[in-house]
XYZ file of C-alpha atoms in Angstrom:
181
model
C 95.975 93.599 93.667
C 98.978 95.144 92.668
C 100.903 91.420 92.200
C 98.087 90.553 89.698
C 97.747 93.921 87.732
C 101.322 94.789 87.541
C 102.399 91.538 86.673
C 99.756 90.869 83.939
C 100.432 94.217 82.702
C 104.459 93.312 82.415
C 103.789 89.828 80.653
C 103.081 92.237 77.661
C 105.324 95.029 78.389
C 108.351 92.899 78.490
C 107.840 92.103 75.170
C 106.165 95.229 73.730
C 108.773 95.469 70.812
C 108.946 92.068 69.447
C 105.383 92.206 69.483
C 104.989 94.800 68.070
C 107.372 94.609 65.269
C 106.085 90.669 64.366
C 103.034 90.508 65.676
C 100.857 93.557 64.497
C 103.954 94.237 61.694
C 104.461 97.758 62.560
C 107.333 99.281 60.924
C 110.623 99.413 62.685
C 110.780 102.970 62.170
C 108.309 103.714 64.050
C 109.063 101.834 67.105
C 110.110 104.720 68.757
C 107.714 106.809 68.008
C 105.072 104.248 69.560
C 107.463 103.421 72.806
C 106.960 107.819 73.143
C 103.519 107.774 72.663
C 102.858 104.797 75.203
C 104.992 106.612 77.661
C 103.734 110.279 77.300
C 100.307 107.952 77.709
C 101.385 106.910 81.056
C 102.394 109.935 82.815
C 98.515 111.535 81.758
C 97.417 107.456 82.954
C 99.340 108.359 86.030
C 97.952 112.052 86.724
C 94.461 111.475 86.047
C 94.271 108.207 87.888
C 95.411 110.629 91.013
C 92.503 112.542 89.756
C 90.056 110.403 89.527
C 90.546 108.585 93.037
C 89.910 112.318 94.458
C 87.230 112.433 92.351
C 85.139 109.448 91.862
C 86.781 107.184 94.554
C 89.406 104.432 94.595
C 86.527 101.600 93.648
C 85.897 103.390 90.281
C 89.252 103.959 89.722
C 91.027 101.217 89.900
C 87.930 98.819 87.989
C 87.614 101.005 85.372
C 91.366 101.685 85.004
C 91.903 97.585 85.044
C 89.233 97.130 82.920
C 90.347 99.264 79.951
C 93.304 97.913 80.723
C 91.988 94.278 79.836
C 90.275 95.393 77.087
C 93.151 97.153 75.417
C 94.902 94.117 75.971
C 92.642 92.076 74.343
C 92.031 95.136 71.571
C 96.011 94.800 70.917
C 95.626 91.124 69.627
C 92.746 91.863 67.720
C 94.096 95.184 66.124
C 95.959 93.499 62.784
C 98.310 95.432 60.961
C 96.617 98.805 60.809
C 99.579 101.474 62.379
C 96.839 103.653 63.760
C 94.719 101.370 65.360
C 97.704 99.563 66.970
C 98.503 103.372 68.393
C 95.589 103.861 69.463
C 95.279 100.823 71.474
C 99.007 101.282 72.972
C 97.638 105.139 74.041
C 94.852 103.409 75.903
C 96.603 100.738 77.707
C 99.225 102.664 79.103
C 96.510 105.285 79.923
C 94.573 102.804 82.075
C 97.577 100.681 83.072
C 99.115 103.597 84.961
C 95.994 105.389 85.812
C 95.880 102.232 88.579
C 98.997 103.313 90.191
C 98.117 106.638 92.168
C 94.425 104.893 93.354
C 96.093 101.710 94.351
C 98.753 103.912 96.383
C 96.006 106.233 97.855
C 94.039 103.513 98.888
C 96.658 101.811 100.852
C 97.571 105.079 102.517
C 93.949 105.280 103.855
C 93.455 101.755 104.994
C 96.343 102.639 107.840
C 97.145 106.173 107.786
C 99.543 105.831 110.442
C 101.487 103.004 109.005
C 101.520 104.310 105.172
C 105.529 104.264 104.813
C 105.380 100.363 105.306
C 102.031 100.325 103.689
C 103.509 102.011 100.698
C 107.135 100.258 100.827
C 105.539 96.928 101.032
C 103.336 98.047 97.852
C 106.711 98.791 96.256
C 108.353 95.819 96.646
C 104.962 93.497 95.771
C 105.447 96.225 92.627
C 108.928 95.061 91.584
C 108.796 91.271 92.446
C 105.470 91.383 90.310
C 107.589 93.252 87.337
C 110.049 90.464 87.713
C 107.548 87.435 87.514
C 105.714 89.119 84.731
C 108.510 89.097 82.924
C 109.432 85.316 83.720
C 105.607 84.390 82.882
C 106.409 86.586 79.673
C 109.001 84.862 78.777
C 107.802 80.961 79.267
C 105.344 82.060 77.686
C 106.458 83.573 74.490
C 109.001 80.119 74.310
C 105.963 77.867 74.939
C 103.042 79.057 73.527
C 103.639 82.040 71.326
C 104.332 85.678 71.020
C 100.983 86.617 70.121
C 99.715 85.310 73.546
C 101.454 87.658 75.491
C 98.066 90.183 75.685
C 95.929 87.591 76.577
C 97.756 86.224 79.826
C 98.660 90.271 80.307
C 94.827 90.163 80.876
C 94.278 87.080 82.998
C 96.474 88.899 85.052
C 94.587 91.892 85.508
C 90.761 90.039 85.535
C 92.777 88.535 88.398
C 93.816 91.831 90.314
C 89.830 93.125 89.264
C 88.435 89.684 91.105
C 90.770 90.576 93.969
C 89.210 94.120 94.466
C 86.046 92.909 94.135
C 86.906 90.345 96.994
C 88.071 92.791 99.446
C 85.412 95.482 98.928
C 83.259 92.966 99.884
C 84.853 91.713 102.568
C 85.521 95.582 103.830
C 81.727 96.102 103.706
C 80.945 93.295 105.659
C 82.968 94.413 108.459
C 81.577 97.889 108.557
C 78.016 95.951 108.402
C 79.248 93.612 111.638
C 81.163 96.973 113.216
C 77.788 99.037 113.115
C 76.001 95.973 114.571
């Protein structure tokens, strides 16, 4: 899970500026201010998606967090040349991108409590090499296809990570169904 949405969410990210700057046209001047805005987005992404998997569960969490995260994707290719619509869009992907990361964490902590430092270090590293071959993807990518397809293999990626979930909460109830038995 965290292969698929990290890396689909870095295919973009790698290439956030360019993008930006030639495919929606926003003005160089205020690159910066959008590269703030995505990251203040992030750290509330990051706090409320601890909230929420206190709150809701890890289930809701990470699909709904994934799935805005898909649609913003998909929302950033579609969003044309208006400023505030492309700010908008870069607030709510980095919202739902990040609000992944505590859930995802939490629920690996509770699959093995006793075994959450590898649980979590393995996470960590399946976090970095997935930030790498984003980035690769990204890149052959951007030289084969196009810039401007960046979002939509971001979001492969994560539909991906989402089918993944889906797979293993199956698979987890199934057990508890043959456990009880």
């Amino acid at each position: 899970i965290s292969f698929f949405w990290l890396g689909g969410y870095s295919v973009a990210y790698t290439y956030l500026s360019p993008y930006l700057l030639q495919i929606t046209g926003l003005q160089e001047s205020l690159l910066s201010t959008a590269l703030l805005a995505f990251g203040i987005a992030s750290l509330v992404g990051s706090k409320l998606g601890g909230f929420s998997a206190d709150k809701k569960g890890v289930t809701f969490t990470l699909l709904s967090g994934m799935t805005l995260h898909v649609i913003a994707l998909i929302l950033l290719s579609l969003a044309g040349h208006s400023a505030f619509a492309v700010f908008a869009i870069l607030i709510l992907w980095s919202f739902a991108a990040w609000s992944t990361g505590p859930a995802q964490q939490y629920n690996l902590v509770t699959i093995k409590p006793e075994s959450s430092g590898v649980m979590l270090g393995l996470n960590q590293s399946m976090m970095q090499l997935s930030m790498a071959a984003g980035a690769g993807i990204g890149g052959v990518v951007v030289s084969g296809v196009s810039l401007s397809a960046v979002t939509w293999i971001g979001a492969v990626g994560v539909v991906i990570a989402m089918l993944a979930l889906l797979g293993l909460n199956q698979l987890s109830a199934r057990r508890k169904v043959a456990s009880a038995e």
